[in-house]
Amino acid sequence: MDSTDSSGGLVVLAVDDEQPALEELAFLLNEDPRVGEVLKASDATEALRILNARSSRESVHAANAARAAGAPHPAAGTRVAEKTDVDVVFLDIRMPGLDGLELARVFSSMAQPPEVVFVTAHDDRAVDAYEVGAKDYLLKPLREERLAAALDRIIANRATAAPVDPVPQERDEDEVIPVELAGTTKLVPRSAVRYVEAQGDYARLHTTEGSHLVRIPLSVLEDRWRDAGFVRIHRSFLVALPLVTELRLSGSGYVVRVGSGPDTAELPVSRRHTRELKDRLVRATKQAWSQR
């Protein structure tokens, strides 16, 4: 365990089993004025030890008591506190013992988990990172400006999450989907997606700015995004219901128009999905009128 402390700023934990990579990451983090303290760990066990050491004794006791009562834990026998003062964990994926993805799942069992940013040499695990709630996905060799952008995102998320009044938020947090393009990971917000097109085991996300191919089956996105207003209209298409501007009968069956103006897309509606789509559109319209 090691740390460098300065007044204020984020408390971050860097985890990497390769010492040169760990030292470089810690150095770059220390160079950023928004970082107040950098902790280092060479594996998941040491990372958990640091998190526990920086939590209250009561917090650890509560977590142990919950597990003793039968609450399942993704890392059986691992002692984990409910909360810690570590704000962000910069985490490698491939490590001995618990790997980075497994460690991130352990964090999810905490009452107040730290944010997670993956730093890895492997560009094929972005979807898995998305599944465990990572805020960013950085590729090695790490670039200073890319790290700064990740910290920008973390700070922006923390500012948005900070309570400004006691009124509860009714809107769910907007998910982001990491997409790979020429060695760069771009985070596409779900709210920017107009419709999704199936392409084998992949899905193509269509936004007003273009399209992005991700390694996620359409059926997975259908289940995950149903409550966010996305509806299946065809075996190959999932659409954002609020963006549907027209449903009409054509010579070959029903079609929907998504969006308006030059960005309008016209998509087929299969017979088996027509009834559900009509019902969802009617319910959405009634709900909109009742709120006026």
GROMACS .gro file of C-alpha atoms in nm:
model
  292
    1MET     CA    1   0.000   0.000   0.000
    2ASP     CA    2   0.130   0.343  -0.091
    3SER     CA    3  -0.013   0.692  -0.117
    4THR     CA    4   0.069   1.049  -0.201
    5ASP     CA    5  -0.146   1.306  -0.023
    6SER     CA    6  -0.228   1.668  -0.094
    7SER     CA    7  -0.509   1.890   0.030
    8GLY     CA    8  -0.855   1.828  -0.116
    9GLY     CA    9  -0.930   1.656  -0.444
   10LEU     CA   10  -1.034   1.305  -0.535
   11VAL     CA   11  -0.908   1.003  -0.344
   12VAL     CA   12  -0.817   0.743  -0.606
   13LEU     CA   13  -0.691   0.386  -0.595
   14ALA     CA   14  -0.476   0.250  -0.880
   15VAL     CA   15  -0.475  -0.131  -0.916
   16ASP     CA   16  -0.241  -0.315  -1.153
   17ASP     CA   17  -0.031  -0.630  -1.107
   18GLU     CA   18   0.240  -0.495  -1.342
   19GLN     CA   19   0.461  -0.262  -1.138
   20PRO     CA   20   0.577  -0.033  -1.423
   21ALA     CA   21   0.218   0.019  -1.539
   22LEU     CA   22   0.106   0.083  -1.181
   23GLU     CA   23   0.380   0.342  -1.125
   24GLU     CA   24   0.302   0.520  -1.452
   25LEU     CA   25  -0.069   0.535  -1.371
   26ALA     CA   26   0.000   0.666  -1.020
   27PHE     CA   27   0.239   0.927  -1.160
   28LEU     CA   28  -0.014   1.056  -1.413
   29LEU     CA   29  -0.287   1.068  -1.150
   30ASN     CA   30  -0.061   1.263  -0.913
   31GLU     CA   31   0.005   1.513  -1.191
   32ASP     CA   32  -0.362   1.604  -1.215
   33PRO     CA   33  -0.451   1.888  -0.971
   34ARG     CA   34  -0.801   1.745  -0.919
   35VAL     CA   35  -0.655   1.436  -0.751
   36GLY     CA   36  -0.580   1.478  -0.382
   37GLU     CA   37  -0.454   1.133  -0.288
   38VAL     CA   38  -0.332   0.831  -0.484
   39LEU     CA   39  -0.331   0.482  -0.333
   40LYS     CA   40  -0.170   0.184  -0.505
   41ALA     CA   41  -0.242  -0.189  -0.501
   42SER     CA   42  -0.084  -0.471  -0.698
   43ASP     CA   43  -0.383  -0.708  -0.691
   44ALA     CA   44  -0.748  -0.736  -0.589
   45THR     CA   45  -0.674  -0.863  -0.238
   46GLU     CA   46  -0.455  -0.564  -0.160
   47ALA     CA   47  -0.715  -0.331  -0.313
   48LEU     CA   48  -0.986  -0.469  -0.085
   49ARG     CA   49  -0.752  -0.437   0.215
   50ILE     CA   50  -0.701  -0.069   0.135
   51LEU     CA   51  -1.073  -0.004   0.092
   52ASN     CA   52  -1.147  -0.173   0.424
   53ALA     CA   53  -0.870   0.020   0.599
   54ARG     CA   54  -1.026   0.345   0.482
   55SER     CA   55  -1.373   0.268   0.613
   56SER     CA   56  -1.530   0.277   0.955
   57ARG     CA   57  -1.509  -0.031   1.176
   58GLU     CA   58  -1.891  -0.026   1.200
   59SER     CA   59  -1.917  -0.038   0.822
   60VAL     CA   60  -1.705  -0.352   0.798
   61HIS     CA   61  -1.892  -0.513   1.086
   62ALA     CA   62  -2.228  -0.449   0.915
   63ALA     CA   63  -2.106  -0.606   0.590
   64ASN     CA   64  -1.975  -0.914   0.772
   65ALA     CA   65  -2.301  -0.948   0.966
   66ALA     CA   66  -2.505  -0.936   0.644
   67ARG     CA   67  -2.298  -1.217   0.493
   68ALA     CA   68  -2.320  -1.422   0.810
   69ALA     CA   69  -2.700  -1.391   0.788
   70GLY     CA   70  -2.692  -1.554   0.446
   71ALA     CA   71  -2.656  -1.261   0.206
   72PRO     CA   72  -2.462  -1.391  -0.099
   73HIS     CA   73  -2.137  -1.224  -0.196
   74PRO     CA   74  -1.963  -1.248  -0.535
   75ALA     CA   75  -1.628  -1.316  -0.371
   76ALA     CA   76  -1.700  -1.573  -0.103
   77GLY     CA   77  -1.499  -1.514   0.212
   78THR     CA   78  -1.382  -1.168   0.101
   79ARG     CA   79  -1.417  -0.903   0.371
   80VAL     CA   80  -1.565  -0.588   0.219
   81ALA     CA   81  -1.675  -0.265   0.385
   82GLU     CA   82  -2.008  -0.103   0.305
   83LYS     CA   83  -1.847   0.234   0.226
   84THR     CA   84  -1.507   0.392   0.189
   85ASP     CA   85  -1.358   0.737   0.132
   86VAL     CA   86  -1.199   0.619  -0.194
   87ASP     CA   87  -1.380   0.803  -0.474
   88VAL     CA   88  -1.248   0.623  -0.784
   89VAL     CA   89  -1.068   0.296  -0.857
   90PHE     CA   90  -0.855   0.282  -1.174
   91LEU     CA   91  -0.844  -0.089  -1.240
   92ASP     CA   92  -0.661  -0.330  -1.469
   93ILE     CA   93  -0.868  -0.621  -1.601
   94ARG     CA   94  -0.632  -0.918  -1.625
   95MET     CA   95  -0.477  -0.985  -1.285
   96PRO     CA   96  -0.398  -1.301  -1.086
   97GLY     CA   97  -0.666  -1.411  -0.842
   98LEU     CA   98  -0.975  -1.194  -0.875
   99ASP     CA   99  -0.954  -1.012  -1.207
  100GLY     CA  100  -1.065  -0.653  -1.252
  101LEU     CA  101  -1.418  -0.737  -1.366
  102GLU     CA  102  -1.472  -0.967  -1.068
  103LEU     CA  103  -1.337  -0.701  -0.834
  104ALA     CA  104  -1.576  -0.444  -0.982
  105ARG     CA  105  -1.864  -0.683  -0.908
  106VAL     CA  106  -1.746  -0.702  -0.548
  107PHE     CA  107  -1.765  -0.322  -0.529
  108SER     CA  108  -2.127  -0.336  -0.644
  109SER     CA  109  -2.220  -0.511  -0.316
  110MET     CA  110  -2.111  -0.205  -0.117
  111ALA     CA  111  -2.371   0.046   0.003
  112GLN     CA  112  -2.158   0.331  -0.137
  113PRO     CA  113  -1.921   0.181  -0.395
  114PRO     CA  114  -1.640   0.381  -0.554
  115GLU     CA  115  -1.656   0.472  -0.923
  116VAL     CA  116  -1.464   0.234  -1.151
  117VAL     CA  117  -1.247   0.320  -1.452
  118PHE     CA  118  -1.076   0.032  -1.633
  119VAL     CA  119  -0.722   0.077  -1.762
  120THR     CA  120  -0.626  -0.218  -1.981
  121ALA     CA  121  -0.427  -0.329  -2.283
  122HIS     CA  122  -0.723  -0.533  -2.407
  123ASP     CA  123  -0.982  -0.362  -2.629
  124ASP     CA  124  -1.226  -0.655  -2.635
  125ARG     CA  125  -1.372  -0.624  -2.284
  126ALA     CA  126  -1.553  -0.289  -2.315
  127VAL     CA  127  -1.895  -0.454  -2.320
  128ASP     CA  128  -1.811  -0.651  -2.004
  129ALA     CA  129  -1.695  -0.326  -1.843
  130TYR     CA  130  -2.025  -0.167  -1.936
  131GLU     CA  131  -2.211  -0.456  -1.774
  132VAL     CA  132  -2.043  -0.394  -1.436
  133GLY     CA  133  -2.110  -0.019  -1.448
  134ALA     CA  134  -1.767   0.121  -1.538
  135LYS     CA  135  -1.757   0.497  -1.592
  136ASP     CA  136  -1.480   0.479  -1.852
  137TYR     CA  137  -1.252   0.234  -2.035
  138LEU     CA  138  -0.896   0.346  -2.106
  139LEU     CA  139  -0.653   0.160  -2.328
  140LYS     CA  140  -0.282   0.118  -2.265
  141PRO     CA  141  -0.047   0.282  -2.339
  142LEU     CA  142  -0.227   0.542  -2.134
  143ARG     CA  143  -0.242   0.894  -2.273
  144GLU     CA  144  -0.246   1.190  -2.035
  145GLU     CA  145  -0.530   1.367  -2.218
  146ARG     CA  146  -0.743   1.051  -2.215
  147LEU     CA  147  -0.693   1.014  -1.840
  148ALA     CA  148  -0.786   1.380  -1.794
  149ALA     CA  149  -1.106   1.321  -1.992
  150ALA     CA  150  -1.195   1.027  -1.766
  151LEU     CA  151  -1.148   1.248  -1.459
  152ASP     CA  152  -1.365   1.514  -1.625
  153ARG     CA  153  -1.642   1.257  -1.662
  154ILE     CA  154  -1.607   1.135  -1.303
  155ILE     CA  155  -1.624   1.488  -1.163
  156ALA     CA  156  -1.920   1.576  -1.384
  157ASN     CA  157  -2.104   1.262  -1.270
  158ARG     CA  158  -2.034   1.343  -0.905
  159ALA     CA  159  -2.160   1.698  -0.951
  160THR     CA  160  -2.479   1.570  -1.115
  161ALA     CA  161  -2.532   1.314  -0.840
  162ALA     CA  162  -2.479   1.566  -0.560
  163PRO     CA  163  -2.813   1.645  -0.390
  164VAL     CA  164  -2.917   2.004  -0.457
  165ASP     CA  165  -3.263   1.970  -0.299
  166PRO     CA  166  -3.464   1.702  -0.117
  167VAL     CA  167  -3.692   1.634  -0.417
  168PRO     CA  168  -3.634   1.275  -0.538
  169GLN     CA  169  -3.540   1.231  -0.902
  170GLU     CA  170  -3.798   1.037  -1.101
  171ARG     CA  171  -3.583   0.986  -1.408
  172ASP     CA  172  -3.346   0.689  -1.423
  173GLU     CA  173  -2.980   0.754  -1.476
  174ASP     CA  174  -2.891   0.757  -1.844
  175GLU     CA  175  -2.681   0.453  -1.928
  176VAL     CA  176  -2.373   0.478  -2.144
  177ILE     CA  177  -2.247   0.221  -2.393
  178PRO     CA  178  -1.872   0.200  -2.465
  179VAL     CA  179  -1.797   0.165  -2.836
  180GLU     CA  180  -1.458   0.108  -2.995
  181LEU     CA  181  -1.343   0.310  -3.295
  182ALA     CA  182  -0.984   0.310  -3.424
  183GLY     CA  183  -0.838   0.237  -3.080
  184THR     CA  184  -1.053   0.500  -2.906
  185THR     CA  185  -1.335   0.416  -2.666
  186LYS     CA  186  -1.633   0.647  -2.702
  187LEU     CA  187  -1.918   0.647  -2.452
  188VAL     CA  188  -2.257   0.675  -2.622
  189PRO     CA  189  -2.547   0.772  -2.393
  190ARG     CA  190  -2.859   0.562  -2.428
  191SER     CA  191  -3.065   0.880  -2.470
  192ALA     CA  192  -2.877   0.951  -2.796
  193VAL     CA  193  -2.983   0.619  -2.952
  194ARG     CA  194  -3.279   0.646  -3.193
  195TYR     CA  195  -3.301   0.281  -3.286
  196VAL     CA  196  -3.094  -0.036  -3.272
  197GLU     CA  197  -3.040  -0.279  -3.558
  198ALA     CA  198  -2.946  -0.644  -3.509
  199GLN     CA  199  -2.641  -0.768  -3.698
  200GLY     CA  200  -2.586  -1.128  -3.594
  201ASP     CA  201  -2.458  -1.139  -3.236
  202TYR     CA  202  -2.384  -0.767  -3.260
  203ALA     CA  203  -2.606  -0.460  -3.249
  204ARG     CA  204  -2.570  -0.134  -3.439
  205LEU     CA  205  -2.669   0.174  -3.241
  206HIS     CA  206  -2.810   0.448  -3.465
  207THR     CA  207  -2.782   0.807  -3.339
  208THR     CA  208  -2.820   1.142  -3.513
  209GLU     CA  209  -2.439   1.155  -3.541
  210GLY     CA  210  -2.394   0.814  -3.701
  211SER     CA  211  -2.395   0.448  -3.605
  212HIS     CA  212  -2.181   0.230  -3.378
  213LEU     CA  213  -2.140  -0.148  -3.379
  214VAL     CA  214  -2.127  -0.309  -3.033
  215ARG     CA  215  -2.088  -0.670  -2.923
  216ILE     CA  216  -2.427  -0.690  -2.750
  217PRO     CA  217  -2.716  -0.904  -2.881
  218LEU     CA  218  -3.036  -0.712  -2.959
  219SER     CA  219  -3.229  -0.931  -2.713
  220VAL     CA  220  -3.006  -0.814  -2.428
  221LEU     CA  221  -3.068  -0.449  -2.508
  222GLU     CA  222  -3.441  -0.519  -2.543
  223ASP     CA  223  -3.458  -0.653  -2.186
  224ARG     CA  224  -3.228  -0.388  -2.041
  225TRP     CA  225  -3.390  -0.087  -2.211
  226ARG     CA  226  -3.758  -0.184  -2.198
  227ASP     CA  227  -3.826   0.040  -1.898
  228ALA     CA  228  -3.641   0.326  -2.068
  229GLY     CA  229  -3.897   0.339  -2.350
  230PHE     CA  230  -3.742   0.110  -2.612
  231VAL     CA  231  -3.972  -0.138  -2.788
  232ARG     CA  232  -3.907  -0.426  -3.025
  233ILE     CA  233  -4.082  -0.373  -3.361
  234HIS     CA  234  -3.913  -0.642  -3.568
  235ARG     CA  235  -3.669  -0.927  -3.516
  236SER     CA  236  -3.401  -0.689  -3.643
  237PHE     CA  237  -3.507  -0.356  -3.487
  238LEU     CA  238  -3.552  -0.195  -3.147
  239VAL     CA  239  -3.674   0.168  -3.141
  240ALA     CA  240  -3.698   0.450  -2.889
  241LEU     CA  241  -4.075   0.484  -2.855
  242PRO     CA  242  -4.077   0.862  -2.784
  243LEU     CA  243  -3.905   0.920  -3.120
  244VAL     CA  244  -4.169   0.736  -3.325
  245THR     CA  245  -4.355   1.002  -3.526
  246GLU     CA  246  -4.571   0.782  -3.749
  247LEU     CA  247  -4.709   0.431  -3.779
  248ARG     CA  248  -4.870   0.354  -4.113
  249LEU     CA  249  -4.973   0.066  -4.332
  250SER     CA  250  -4.773   0.020  -4.651
  251GLY     CA  251  -4.797  -0.234  -4.931
  252SER     CA  252  -4.582  -0.485  -4.746
  253GLY     CA  253  -4.714  -0.422  -4.393
  254TYR     CA  254  -4.676  -0.162  -4.121
  255VAL     CA  255  -4.378   0.072  -4.102
  256VAL     CA  256  -4.276   0.334  -3.846
  257ARG     CA  257  -4.099   0.662  -3.893
  258VAL     CA  258  -3.840   0.748  -3.633
  259GLY     CA  259  -3.746   1.113  -3.595
  260SER     CA  260  -3.828   1.397  -3.833
  261GLY     CA  261  -3.663   1.603  -4.103
  262PRO     CA  262  -3.353   1.482  -4.287
  263ASP     CA  263  -3.270   1.236  -4.007
  264THR     CA  264  -3.597   1.043  -4.044
  265ALA     CA  265  -3.564   0.665  -4.061
  266GLU     CA  266  -3.839   0.435  -4.188
  267LEU     CA  267  -3.835   0.085  -4.038
  268PRO     CA  268  -4.050  -0.227  -4.092
  269VAL     CA  269  -4.283  -0.355  -3.821
  270SER     CA  270  -4.336  -0.729  -3.813
  271ARG     CA  271  -4.690  -0.865  -3.779
  272ARG     CA  272  -4.621  -1.022  -3.438
  273HIS     CA  273  -4.499  -0.691  -3.296
  274THR     CA  274  -4.769  -0.465  -3.445
  275ARG     CA  275  -5.023  -0.511  -3.164
  276GLU     CA  276  -4.775  -0.438  -2.885
  277LEU     CA  277  -4.641  -0.133  -3.067
  278LYS     CA  278  -4.991   0.011  -3.116
  279ASP     CA  279  -5.075  -0.048  -2.749
  280ARG     CA  280  -4.753   0.115  -2.633
  281LEU     CA  281  -4.809   0.417  -2.858
  282VAL     CA  282  -5.167   0.461  -2.733
  283ARG     CA  283  -5.060   0.431  -2.367
  284ALA     CA  284  -4.777   0.678  -2.421
  285THR     CA  285  -5.013   0.929  -2.583
  286LYS     CA  286  -5.272   0.896  -2.305
  287GLN     CA  287  -5.005   0.938  -2.041
  288ALA     CA  288  -4.872   1.251  -2.212
  289TRP     CA  289  -5.219   1.407  -2.226
  290SER     CA  290  -5.300   1.318  -1.865
  291GLN     CA  291  -4.989   1.504  -1.750
  292ARG     CA  292  -5.092   1.829  -1.921
   0.00000   0.00000   0.00000
